């Protein structure tokens, strides 16, 4: 299931980036671009984590990417800017994913 979610996350990231490049302006375009970059990178990281048998890291990458990028996408679509206060939680989850991946690989030897 995590691979399906990672693949869908990657697809959404590309769509958001394309919309940011061709259908949005100003701050909205920037939010779509940044969200798309982080979400795509962490969709790929989730796939790698699954291959390295670090499922917890994979879940953190997908959840963090969705929360981080999702709040940016929603603000780009005109929802309230207070959502930006939630964005760092997604970032923290992505960082936790990297730490989990490092820890799991260290344990694997």
PDB file of N, CA and C in Angstrom:
ATOM      1  N   UNK A   1       0.817  -1.197   0.000  1.00  0.00           N
ATOM      2  CA  UNK A   1       0.000   0.000   0.000  1.00  0.00           C
ATOM      3  C   UNK A   1       0.865   1.268   0.000  1.00  0.00           C
ATOM      4  N   UNK A   2       1.962   1.253   0.715  1.00  0.00           N
ATOM      5  CA  UNK A   2       2.803   2.446   0.784  1.00  0.00           C
ATOM      6  C   UNK A   2       3.373   2.794  -0.591  1.00  0.00           C
ATOM      7  N   UNK A   3       3.666   1.778  -1.407  1.00  0.00           N
ATOM      8  CA  UNK A   3       4.180   2.064  -2.754  1.00  0.00           C
ATOM      9  C   UNK A   3       3.110   2.730  -3.617  1.00  0.00           C
ATOM     10  N   UNK A   4       1.876   2.318  -3.452  1.00  0.00           N
ATOM     11  CA  UNK A   4       0.770   2.949  -4.190  1.00  0.00           C
ATOM     12  C   UNK A   4       0.639   4.414  -3.764  1.00  0.00           C
ATOM     13  N   UNK A   5       0.672   4.649  -2.460  1.00  0.00           N
ATOM     14  CA  UNK A   5       0.566   6.025  -1.963  1.00  0.00           C
ATOM     15  C   UNK A   5       1.746   6.875  -2.416  1.00  0.00           C
ATOM     16  N   UNK A   6       2.933   6.296  -2.417  1.00  0.00           N
ATOM     17  CA  UNK A   6       4.113   7.041  -2.881  1.00  0.00           C
ATOM     18  C   UNK A   6       3.978   7.393  -4.360  1.00  0.00           C
ATOM     19  N   UNK A   7       3.493   6.461  -5.156  1.00  0.00           N
ATOM     20  CA  UNK A   7       3.316   6.728  -6.586  1.00  0.00           C
ATOM     21  C   UNK A   7       2.264   7.816  -6.814  1.00  0.00           C
ATOM     22  N   UNK A   8       1.159   7.743  -6.073  1.00  0.00           N
ATOM     23  CA  UNK A   8       0.131   8.780  -6.192  1.00  0.00           C
ATOM     24  C   UNK A   8       0.653  10.128  -5.716  1.00  0.00           C
ATOM     25  N   UNK A   9       1.463  10.116  -4.685  1.00  0.00           N
ATOM     26  CA  UNK A   9       2.081  11.336  -4.191  1.00  0.00           C
ATOM     27  C   UNK A   9       2.969  11.960  -5.266  1.00  0.00           C
ATOM     28  N   UNK A  10       3.740  11.128  -5.953  1.00  0.00           N
ATOM     29  CA  UNK A  10       4.580  11.624  -7.042  1.00  0.00           C
ATOM     30  C   UNK A  10       3.758  12.236  -8.159  1.00  0.00           C
ATOM     31  N   UNK A  11       2.659  11.580  -8.505  1.00  0.00           N
ATOM     32  CA  UNK A  11       1.794  12.103  -9.563  1.00  0.00           C
ATOM     33  C   UNK A  11       1.200  13.457  -9.169  1.00  0.00           C
ATOM     34  N   UNK A  12       0.742  13.562  -7.932  1.00  0.00           N
ATOM     35  CA  UNK A  12       0.188  14.823  -7.457  1.00  0.00           C
ATOM     36  C   UNK A  12       1.240  15.926  -7.461  1.00  0.00           C
ATOM     37  N   UNK A  13       2.464  15.577  -7.093  1.00  0.00           N
ATOM     38  CA  UNK A  13       3.550  16.557  -7.077  1.00  0.00           C
ATOM     39  C   UNK A  13       3.815  17.115  -8.470  1.00  0.00           C
ATOM     40  N   UNK A  14       3.826  16.246  -9.455  1.00  0.00           N
ATOM     41  CA  UNK A  14       4.051  16.700 -10.834  1.00  0.00           C
ATOM     42  C   UNK A  14       2.900  17.593 -11.289  1.00  0.00           C
ATOM     43  N   UNK A  15       1.671  17.196 -10.961  1.00  0.00           N
ATOM     44  CA  UNK A  15       0.508  18.004 -11.346  1.00  0.00           C
ATOM     45  C   UNK A  15       0.554  19.381 -10.685  1.00  0.00           C
ATOM     46  N   UNK A  16       0.908  19.424  -9.412  1.00  0.00           N
ATOM     47  CA  UNK A  16       0.989  20.707  -8.702  1.00  0.00           C
ATOM     48  C   UNK A  16       2.085  21.580  -9.295  1.00  0.00           C
ATOM     49  N   UNK A  17       3.223  20.984  -9.584  1.00  0.00           N
ATOM     50  CA  UNK A  17       4.316  21.743 -10.185  1.00  0.00           C
ATOM     51  C   UNK A  17       3.933  22.299 -11.550  1.00  0.00           C
ATOM     52  N   UNK A  18       3.236  21.491 -12.339  1.00  0.00           N
ATOM     53  CA  UNK A  18       2.806  21.953 -13.657  1.00  0.00           C
ATOM     54  C   UNK A  18       1.797  23.093 -13.536  1.00  0.00           C
ATOM     55  N   UNK A  19       0.871  22.939 -12.595  1.00  0.00           N
ATOM     56  CA  UNK A  19      -0.103  24.015 -12.391  1.00  0.00           C
ATOM     57  C   UNK A  19       0.600  25.287 -11.926  1.00  0.00           C
ATOM     58  N   UNK A  20       1.588  25.125 -11.061  1.00  0.00           N
ATOM     59  CA  UNK A  20       2.344  26.282 -10.588  1.00  0.00           C
ATOM     60  C   UNK A  20       3.102  26.969 -11.707  1.00  0.00           C
ATOM     61  N   UNK A  21       3.607  26.180 -12.645  1.00  0.00           N
ATOM     62  CA  UNK A  21       4.392  26.744 -13.742  1.00  0.00           C
ATOM     63  C   UNK A  21       3.526  27.381 -14.822  1.00  0.00           C
ATOM     64  N   UNK A  22       2.299  26.868 -14.991  1.00  0.00           N
ATOM     65  CA  UNK A  22       1.501  27.315 -16.138  1.00  0.00           C
ATOM     66  C   UNK A  22       0.159  27.943 -15.789  1.00  0.00           C
ATOM     67  N   UNK A  23      -0.311  27.787 -14.535  1.00  0.00           N
ATOM     68  CA  UNK A  23      -1.650  28.274 -14.247  1.00  0.00           C
ATOM     69  C   UNK A  23      -1.762  29.150 -13.024  1.00  0.00           C
ATOM     70  N   UNK A  24      -0.646  29.426 -12.392  1.00  0.00           N
ATOM     71  CA  UNK A  24      -0.692  30.241 -11.178  1.00  0.00           C
ATOM     72  C   UNK A  24       0.328  31.362 -11.279  1.00  0.00           C
ATOM     73  N   UNK A  25       0.132  32.355 -10.447  1.00  0.00           N
ATOM     74  CA  UNK A  25       1.041  33.506 -10.456  1.00  0.00           C
ATOM     75  C   UNK A  25       1.439  33.862  -9.029  1.00  0.00           C
ATOM     76  N   UNK A  26       2.534  34.568  -8.919  1.00  0.00           N
ATOM     77  CA  UNK A  26       2.955  35.125  -7.640  1.00  0.00           C
ATOM     78  C   UNK A  26       3.237  34.086  -6.579  1.00  0.00           C
ATOM     79  N   UNK A  27       2.743  34.377  -5.371  1.00  0.00           N
ATOM     80  CA  UNK A  27       2.992  33.510  -4.218  1.00  0.00           C
ATOM     81  C   UNK A  27       2.396  32.119  -4.428  1.00  0.00           C
ATOM     82  N   UNK A  28       1.247  32.041  -5.072  1.00  0.00           N
ATOM     83  CA  UNK A  28       0.609  30.741  -5.326  1.00  0.00           C
ATOM     84  C   UNK A  28       1.510  29.858  -6.176  1.00  0.00           C
ATOM     85  N   UNK A  29       2.122  30.419  -7.208  1.00  0.00           N
ATOM     86  CA  UNK A  29       3.025  29.649  -8.066  1.00  0.00           C
ATOM     87  C   UNK A  29       4.227  29.152  -7.263  1.00  0.00           C
ATOM     88  N   UNK A  30       4.732  30.002  -6.387  1.00  0.00           N
ATOM     89  CA  UNK A  30       5.880  29.615  -5.553  1.00  0.00           C
ATOM     90  C   UNK A  30       5.505  28.477  -4.606  1.00  0.00           C
ATOM     91  N   UNK A  31       4.331  28.570  -3.971  1.00  0.00           N
ATOM     92  CA  UNK A  31       3.894  27.517  -3.058  1.00  0.00           C
ATOM     93  C   UNK A  31       3.717  26.194  -3.800  1.00  0.00           C
ATOM     94  N   UNK A  32       3.157  26.251  -4.989  1.00  0.00           N
ATOM     95  CA  UNK A  32       2.969  25.024  -5.779  1.00  0.00           C
ATOM     96  C   UNK A  32       4.310  24.424  -6.182  1.00  0.00           C
ATOM     97  N   UNK A  33       5.249  25.273  -6.548  1.00  0.00           N
ATOM     98  CA  UNK A  33       6.576  24.788  -6.951  1.00  0.00           C
ATOM     99  C   UNK A  33       7.298  24.143  -5.769  1.00  0.00           C
ATOM    100  N   UNK A  34       7.312  24.836  -4.645  1.00  0.00           N
ATOM    101  CA  UNK A  34       8.008  24.307  -3.470  1.00  0.00           C
ATOM    102  C   UNK A  34       7.338  23.027  -2.983  1.00  0.00           C
ATOM    103  N   UNK A  35       6.031  23.043  -2.875  1.00  0.00           N
ATOM    104  CA  UNK A  35       5.310  21.845  -2.446  1.00  0.00           C
ATOM    105  C   UNK A  35       5.569  20.677  -3.376  1.00  0.00           C
ATOM    106  N   UNK A  36       5.532  20.931  -4.683  1.00  0.00           N
ATOM    107  CA  UNK A  36       5.779  19.875  -5.657  1.00  0.00           C
ATOM    108  C   UNK A  36       7.175  19.295  -5.543  1.00  0.00           C
ATOM    109  N   UNK A  37       8.167  20.146  -5.351  1.00  0.00           N
ATOM    110  CA  UNK A  37       9.548  19.659  -5.227  1.00  0.00           C
ATOM    111  C   UNK A  37       9.715  18.763  -4.015  1.00  0.00           C
ATOM    112  N   UNK A  38       9.232  19.215  -2.873  1.00  0.00           N
ATOM    113  CA  UNK A  38       9.376  18.427  -1.644  1.00  0.00           C
ATOM    114  C   UNK A  38       8.556  17.144  -1.705  1.00  0.00           C
ATOM    115  N   UNK A  39       7.336  17.235  -2.221  1.00  0.00           N
ATOM    116  CA  UNK A  39       6.500  16.042  -2.280  1.00  0.00           C
ATOM    117  C   UNK A  39       7.088  15.008  -3.228  1.00  0.00           C
ATOM    118  N   UNK A  40       7.593  15.439  -4.371  1.00  0.00           N
ATOM    119  CA  UNK A  40       8.186  14.501  -5.314  1.00  0.00           C
ATOM    120  C   UNK A  40       9.439  13.848  -4.735  1.00  0.00           C
ATOM    121  N   UNK A  41      10.298  14.656  -4.125  1.00  0.00           N
ATOM    122  CA  UNK A  41      11.518  14.102  -3.530  1.00  0.00           C
ATOM    123  C   UNK A  41      11.178  13.066  -2.464  1.00  0.00           C
ATOM    124  N   UNK A  42      10.139  13.320  -1.681  1.00  0.00           N
ATOM    125  CA  UNK A  42       9.822  12.398  -0.600  1.00  0.00           C
ATOM    126  C   UNK A  42       8.975  11.212  -1.061  1.00  0.00           C
ATOM    127  N   UNK A  43       8.302  11.336  -2.185  1.00  0.00           N
ATOM    128  CA  UNK A  43       7.664  10.166  -2.792  1.00  0.00           C
ATOM    129  C   UNK A  43       8.750   9.184  -3.239  1.00  0.00           C
ATOM    130  N   UNK A  44       9.787   9.710  -3.862  1.00  0.00           N
ATOM    131  CA  UNK A  44      10.909   8.856  -4.276  1.00  0.00           C
ATOM    132  C   UNK A  44      11.651   8.289  -3.073  1.00  0.00           C
ATOM    133  N   UNK A  45      11.818   9.105  -2.042  1.00  0.00           N
ATOM    134  CA  UNK A  45      12.473   8.624  -0.819  1.00  0.00           C
ATOM    135  C   UNK A  45      11.665   7.495  -0.193  1.00  0.00           C
ATOM    136  N   UNK A  46      10.346   7.579  -0.238  1.00  0.00           N
ATOM    137  CA  UNK A  46       9.497   6.521   0.315  1.00  0.00           C
ATOM    138  C   UNK A  46       9.698   5.218  -0.446  1.00  0.00           C
ATOM    139  N   UNK A  47       9.792   5.306  -1.760  1.00  0.00           N
ATOM    140  CA  UNK A  47      10.027   4.100  -2.565  1.00  0.00           C
ATOM    141  C   UNK A  47      11.377   3.489  -2.210  1.00  0.00           C
ATOM    142  N   UNK A  48      12.388   4.330  -2.057  1.00  0.00           N
ATOM    143  CA  UNK A  48      13.708   3.851  -1.651  1.00  0.00           C
ATOM    144  C   UNK A  48      13.651   3.214  -0.268  1.00  0.00           C
ATOM    145  N   UNK A  49      12.950   3.852   0.656  1.00  0.00           N
ATOM    146  CA  UNK A  49      12.853   3.319   2.016  1.00  0.00           C
ATOM    147  C   UNK A  49      12.209   1.935   2.021  1.00  0.00           C
ATOM    148  N   UNK A  50      11.190   1.740   1.200  1.00  0.00           N
ATOM    149  CA  UNK A  50      10.566   0.414   1.109  1.00  0.00           C
ATOM    150  C   UNK A  50      11.588  -0.607   0.619  1.00  0.00           C
ATOM    151  N   UNK A  51      12.356  -0.242  -0.389  1.00  0.00           N
ATOM    152  CA  UNK A  51      13.371  -1.147  -0.926  1.00  0.00           C
ATOM    153  C   UNK A  51      14.437  -1.477   0.117  1.00  0.00           C
ATOM    154  N   UNK A  52      14.706  -0.547   1.009  1.00  0.00           N
ATOM    155  CA  UNK A  52      15.703  -0.750   2.065  1.00  0.00           C
ATOM    156  C   UNK A  52      15.081  -1.348   3.331  1.00  0.00           C
ATOM    157  N   UNK A  53      13.821  -1.738   3.239  1.00  0.00           N
ATOM    158  CA  UNK A  53      13.088  -2.341   4.351  1.00  0.00           C
ATOM    159  C   UNK A  53      12.979  -1.414   5.567  1.00  0.00           C
ATOM    160  N   UNK A  54      12.763  -0.156   5.300  1.00  0.00           N
ATOM    161  CA  UNK A  54      12.559   0.854   6.344  1.00  0.00           C
ATOM    162  C   UNK A  54      11.159   1.427   6.191  1.00  0.00           C
ATOM    163  N   UNK A  55      10.155   0.572   6.446  1.00  0.00           N
ATOM    164  CA  UNK A  55       8.766   0.951   6.231  1.00  0.00           C
ATOM    165  C   UNK A  55       8.316   2.152   7.045  1.00  0.00           C
ATOM    166  N   UNK A  56       8.819   2.275   8.264  1.00  0.00           N
ATOM    167  CA  UNK A  56       8.445   3.433   9.081  1.00  0.00           C
ATOM    168  C   UNK A  56       8.889   4.730   8.447  1.00  0.00           C
ATOM    169  N   UNK A  57      10.087   4.720   7.898  1.00  0.00           N
ATOM    170  CA  UNK A  57      10.590   5.911   7.211  1.00  0.00           C
ATOM    171  C   UNK A  57       9.722   6.222   5.994  1.00  0.00           C
ATOM    172  N   UNK A  58       9.335   5.188   5.272  1.00  0.00           N
ATOM    173  CA  UNK A  58       8.503   5.380   4.084  1.00  0.00           C
ATOM    174  C   UNK A  58       7.187   6.063   4.449  1.00  0.00           C
ATOM    175  N   UNK A  59       6.555   5.600   5.523  1.00  0.00           N
ATOM    176  CA  UNK A  59       5.295   6.217   5.958  1.00  0.00           C
ATOM    177  C   UNK A  59       5.503   7.666   6.375  1.00  0.00           C
ATOM    178  N   UNK A  60       6.591   7.932   7.060  1.00  0.00           N
ATOM    179  CA  UNK A  60       6.873   9.313   7.469  1.00  0.00           C
ATOM    180  C   UNK A  60       7.116  10.206   6.258  1.00  0.00           C
ATOM    181  N   UNK A  61       7.806   9.683   5.240  1.00  0.00           N
ATOM    182  CA  UNK A  61       8.051  10.465   4.028  1.00  0.00           C
ATOM    183  C   UNK A  61       6.741  10.808   3.323  1.00  0.00           C
ATOM    184  N   UNK A  62       5.866   9.821   3.178  1.00  0.00           N
ATOM    185  CA  UNK A  62       4.598  10.068   2.475  1.00  0.00           C
ATOM    186  C   UNK A  62       3.696  11.000   3.284  1.00  0.00           C
ATOM    187  N   UNK A  63       3.567  10.726   4.572  1.00  0.00           N
ATOM    188  CA  UNK A  63       2.707  11.567   5.418  1.00  0.00           C
ATOM    189  C   UNK A  63       3.259  12.980   5.516  1.00  0.00           C
ATOM    190  N   UNK A  64       4.555  13.103   5.730  1.00  0.00           N
ATOM    191  CA  UNK A  64       5.158  14.424   5.828  1.00  0.00           C
ATOM    192  C   UNK A  64       5.051  15.200   4.535  1.00  0.00           C
ATOM    193  N   UNK A  65       5.315  14.517   3.421  1.00  0.00           N
ATOM    194  CA  UNK A  65       5.204  15.179   2.122  1.00  0.00           C
ATOM    195  C   UNK A  65       3.786  15.649   1.842  1.00  0.00           C
ATOM    196  N   UNK A  66       2.814  14.808   2.199  1.00  0.00           N
ATOM    197  CA  UNK A  66       1.412  15.173   1.974  1.00  0.00           C
ATOM    198  C   UNK A  66       1.007  16.364   2.834  1.00  0.00           C
ATOM    199  N   UNK A  67       1.420  16.362   4.087  1.00  0.00           N
ATOM    200  CA  UNK A  67       1.054  17.456   4.979  1.00  0.00           C
ATOM    201  C   UNK A  67       1.773  18.753   4.600  1.00  0.00           C
ATOM    202  N   UNK A  68       3.069  18.652   4.343  1.00  0.00           N
ATOM    203  CA  UNK A  68       3.857  19.825   3.961  1.00  0.00           C
ATOM    204  C   UNK A  68       3.320  20.422   2.664  1.00  0.00           C
ATOM    205  N   UNK A  69       3.287  19.603   1.627  1.00  0.00           N
ATOM    206  CA  UNK A  69       2.855  20.097   0.323  1.00  0.00           C
ATOM    207  C   UNK A  69       1.367  20.421   0.306  1.00  0.00           C
ATOM    208  N   UNK A  70       0.577  19.582   0.964  1.00  0.00           N
ATOM    209  CA  UNK A  70      -0.865  19.785   0.958  1.00  0.00           C
ATOM    210  C   UNK A  70      -1.280  21.142   1.508  1.00  0.00           C
ATOM    211  N   UNK A  71      -0.648  21.567   2.587  1.00  0.00           N
ATOM    212  CA  UNK A  71      -1.001  22.878   3.131  1.00  0.00           C
ATOM    213  C   UNK A  71      -0.592  23.995   2.176  1.00  0.00           C
ATOM    214  N   UNK A  72       0.547  23.831   1.521  1.00  0.00           N
ATOM    215  CA  UNK A  72       0.965  24.830   0.531  1.00  0.00           C
ATOM    216  C   UNK A  72      -0.001  24.861  -0.654  1.00  0.00           C
ATOM    217  N   UNK A  73      -0.407  23.668  -1.120  1.00  0.00           N
ATOM    218  CA  UNK A  73      -1.349  23.607  -2.244  1.00  0.00           C
ATOM    219  C   UNK A  73      -2.670  24.285  -1.876  1.00  0.00           C
ATOM    220  N   UNK A  74      -3.164  24.003  -0.671  1.00  0.00           N
ATOM    221  CA  UNK A  74      -4.434  24.597  -0.252  1.00  0.00           C
ATOM    222  C   UNK A  74      -4.353  26.117  -0.172  1.00  0.00           C
ATOM    223  N   UNK A  75      -3.233  26.621   0.338  1.00  0.00           N
ATOM    224  CA  UNK A  75      -3.072  28.081   0.380  1.00  0.00           C
ATOM    225  C   UNK A  75      -2.985  28.651  -1.032  1.00  0.00           C
ATOM    226  N   UNK A  76      -2.322  27.932  -1.938  1.00  0.00           N
ATOM    227  CA  UNK A  76      -2.224  28.392  -3.326  1.00  0.00           C
ATOM    228  C   UNK A  76      -3.595  28.455  -3.985  1.00  0.00           C
ATOM    229  N   UNK A  77      -4.494  27.589  -3.532  1.00  0.00           N
ATOM    230  CA  UNK A  77      -5.849  27.570  -4.089  1.00  0.00           C
ATOM    231  C   UNK A  77      -6.782  28.565  -3.403  1.00  0.00           C
ATOM    232  N   UNK A  78      -6.234  29.344  -2.456  1.00  0.00           N
ATOM    233  CA  UNK A  78      -7.005  30.409  -1.851  1.00  0.00           C
ATOM    234  C   UNK A  78      -7.522  30.149  -0.450  1.00  0.00           C
ATOM    235  N   UNK A  79      -7.205  29.011   0.134  1.00  0.00           N
ATOM    236  CA  UNK A  79      -7.630  28.767   1.502  1.00  0.00           C
ATOM    237  C   UNK A  79      -6.812  29.631   2.458  1.00  0.00           C
ATOM    238  N   UNK A  80      -7.249  29.770   3.686  1.00  0.00           N
ATOM    239  CA  UNK A  80      -6.598  30.716   4.618  1.00  0.00           C
ATOM    240  C   UNK A  80      -5.116  30.436   4.836  1.00  0.00           C
ATOM    241  N   UNK A  81      -4.385  31.508   5.018  1.00  0.00           N
ATOM    242  CA  UNK A  81      -2.936  31.403   5.216  1.00  0.00           C
ATOM    243  C   UNK A  81      -2.559  30.817   6.565  1.00  0.00           C
ATOM    244  N   UNK A  82      -3.488  30.713   7.509  1.00  0.00           N
ATOM    245  CA  UNK A  82      -3.153  30.113   8.791  1.00  0.00           C
ATOM    246  C   UNK A  82      -2.750  28.651   8.611  1.00  0.00           C
ATOM    247  N   UNK A  83      -3.104  28.064   7.470  1.00  0.00           N
ATOM    248  CA  UNK A  83      -2.665  26.686   7.182  1.00  0.00           C
ATOM    249  C   UNK A  83      -1.138  26.590   7.155  1.00  0.00           C
ATOM    250  N   UNK A  84      -0.492  27.709   6.868  1.00  0.00           N
ATOM    251  CA  UNK A  84       0.965  27.736   6.862  1.00  0.00           C
ATOM    252  C   UNK A  84       1.560  27.376   8.213  1.00  0.00           C
ATOM    253  N   UNK A  85       0.792  27.520   9.274  1.00  0.00           N
ATOM    254  CA  UNK A  85       1.272  27.129  10.601  1.00  0.00           C
ATOM    255  C   UNK A  85       1.358  25.614  10.739  1.00  0.00           C
ATOM    256  N   UNK A  86       0.657  24.881   9.892  1.00  0.00           N
ATOM    257  CA  UNK A  86       0.666  23.415   9.923  1.00  0.00           C
ATOM    258  C   UNK A  86       1.810  22.861   9.072  1.00  0.00           C
ATOM    259  N   UNK A  87       2.224  23.611   8.081  1.00  0.00           N
ATOM    260  CA  UNK A  87       3.251  23.161   7.136  1.00  0.00           C
ATOM    261  C   UNK A  87       4.504  22.615   7.821  1.00  0.00           C
ATOM    262  N   UNK A  88       5.037  23.270   8.861  1.00  0.00           N
ATOM    263  CA  UNK A  88       6.250  22.758   9.504  1.00  0.00           C
ATOM    264  C   UNK A  88       6.088  21.367  10.140  1.00  0.00           C
ATOM    265  N   UNK A  89       4.861  20.995  10.483  1.00  0.00           N
ATOM    266  CA  UNK A  89       4.647  19.646  11.024  1.00  0.00           C
ATOM    267  C   UNK A  89       4.988  18.622   9.952  1.00  0.00           C
ATOM    268  N   UNK A  90       4.586  18.902   8.717  1.00  0.00           N
ATOM    269  CA  UNK A  90       4.958  18.028   7.600  1.00  0.00           C
ATOM    270  C   UNK A  90       6.456  17.966   7.422  1.00  0.00           C
ATOM    271  N   UNK A  91       7.111  19.118   7.543  1.00  0.00           N
ATOM    272  CA  UNK A  91       8.574  19.155   7.449  1.00  0.00           C
ATOM    273  C   UNK A  91       9.222  18.328   8.536  1.00  0.00           C
ATOM    274  N   UNK A  92       8.687  18.419   9.750  1.00  0.00           N
ATOM    275  CA  UNK A  92       9.231  17.630  10.859  1.00  0.00           C
ATOM    276  C   UNK A  92       9.061  16.129  10.603  1.00  0.00           C
ATOM    277  N   UNK A  93       7.936  15.736  10.020  1.00  0.00           N
ATOM    278  CA  UNK A  93       7.731  14.318   9.687  1.00  0.00           C
ATOM    279  C   UNK A  93       8.731  13.849   8.627  1.00  0.00           C
ATOM    280  N   UNK A  94       8.998  14.701   7.650  1.00  0.00           N
ATOM    281  CA  UNK A  94       9.988  14.328   6.627  1.00  0.00           C
ATOM    282  C   UNK A  94      11.379  14.185   7.247  1.00  0.00           C
ATOM    283  N   UNK A  95      11.746  15.100   8.128  1.00  0.00           N
ATOM    284  CA  UNK A  95      13.038  14.996   8.812  1.00  0.00           C
ATOM    285  C   UNK A  95      13.084  13.709   9.636  1.00  0.00           C
ATOM    286  N   UNK A  96      11.988  13.409  10.331  1.00  0.00           N
ATOM    287  CA  UNK A  96      11.924  12.173  11.115  1.00  0.00           C
ATOM    288  C   UNK A  96      12.091  10.950  10.215  1.00  0.00           C
ATOM    289  N   UNK A  97      11.546  11.022   9.010  1.00  0.00           N
ATOM    290  CA  UNK A  97      11.725   9.922   8.055  1.00  0.00           C
ATOM    291  C   UNK A  97      13.185   9.706   7.705  1.00  0.00           C
ATOM    292  N   UNK A  98      13.909  10.789   7.482  1.00  0.00           N
ATOM    293  CA  UNK A  98      15.338  10.663   7.170  1.00  0.00           C
ATOM    294  C   UNK A  98      16.109  10.094   8.354  1.00  0.00           C
ATOM    295  N   UNK A  99      15.748  10.529   9.550  1.00  0.00           N
ATOM    296  CA  UNK A  99      16.418  10.009  10.738  1.00  0.00           C
ATOM    297  C   UNK A  99      16.100   8.526  10.939  1.00  0.00           C
ATOM    298  N   UNK A 100      14.849   8.142  10.701  1.00  0.00           N
ATOM    299  CA  UNK A 100      14.460   6.735  10.795  1.00  0.00           C
ATOM    300  C   UNK A 100      15.238   5.910   9.774  1.00  0.00           C
ATOM    301  N   UNK A 101      15.346   6.430   8.573  1.00  0.00           N
ATOM    302  CA  UNK A 101      16.085   5.713   7.529  1.00  0.00           C
ATOM    303  C   UNK A 101      17.543   5.531   7.931  1.00  0.00           C
ATOM    304  N   UNK A 102      18.150   6.581   8.447  1.00  0.00           N
ATOM    305  CA  UNK A 102      19.556   6.486   8.891  1.00  0.00           C
ATOM    306  C   UNK A 102      19.688   5.468  10.013  1.00  0.00           C
ATOM    307  N   UNK A 103      18.792   5.510  10.979  1.00  0.00           N
ATOM    308  CA  UNK A 103      18.836   4.596  12.118  1.00  0.00           C
ATOM    309  C   UNK A 103      18.646   3.152  11.648  1.00  0.00           C
ATOM    310  N   UNK A 104      17.687   2.941  10.750  1.00  0.00           N
ATOM    311  CA  UNK A 104      17.431   1.568  10.293  1.00  0.00           C
ATOM    312  C   UNK A 104      18.612   1.020   9.500  1.00  0.00           C
ATOM    313  N   UNK A 105      19.256   1.855   8.734  1.00  0.00           N
ATOM    314  CA  UNK A 105      20.404   1.381   7.952  1.00  0.00           C
ATOM    315  C   UNK A 105      21.630   1.167   8.826  1.00  0.00           C
ATOM    316  N   UNK A 106      21.749   1.970   9.857  1.00  0.00           N
ATOM    317  CA  UNK A 106      22.849   1.776  10.814  1.00  0.00           C
ATOM    318  C   UNK A 106      22.681   0.443  11.534  1.00  0.00           C
ATOM    319  N   UNK A 107      21.446   0.134  11.908  1.00  0.00           N
ATOM    320  CA  UNK A 107      21.148  -1.133  12.595  1.00  0.00           C
ATOM    321  C   UNK A 107      21.362  -2.319  11.654  1.00  0.00           C
ATOM    322  N   UNK A 108      21.078  -2.120  10.373  1.00  0.00           N
ATOM    323  CA  UNK A 108      21.214  -3.211   9.399  1.00  0.00           C
ATOM    324  C   UNK A 108      22.687  -3.539   9.147  1.00  0.00           C
ATOM    325  N   UNK A 109      23.537  -2.599   9.512  1.00  0.00           N
ATOM    326  CA  UNK A 109      24.965  -2.832   9.401  1.00  0.00           C
ATOM    327  C   UNK A 109      25.506  -2.585   8.051  1.00  0.00           C
TER     328      UNK A 109
END
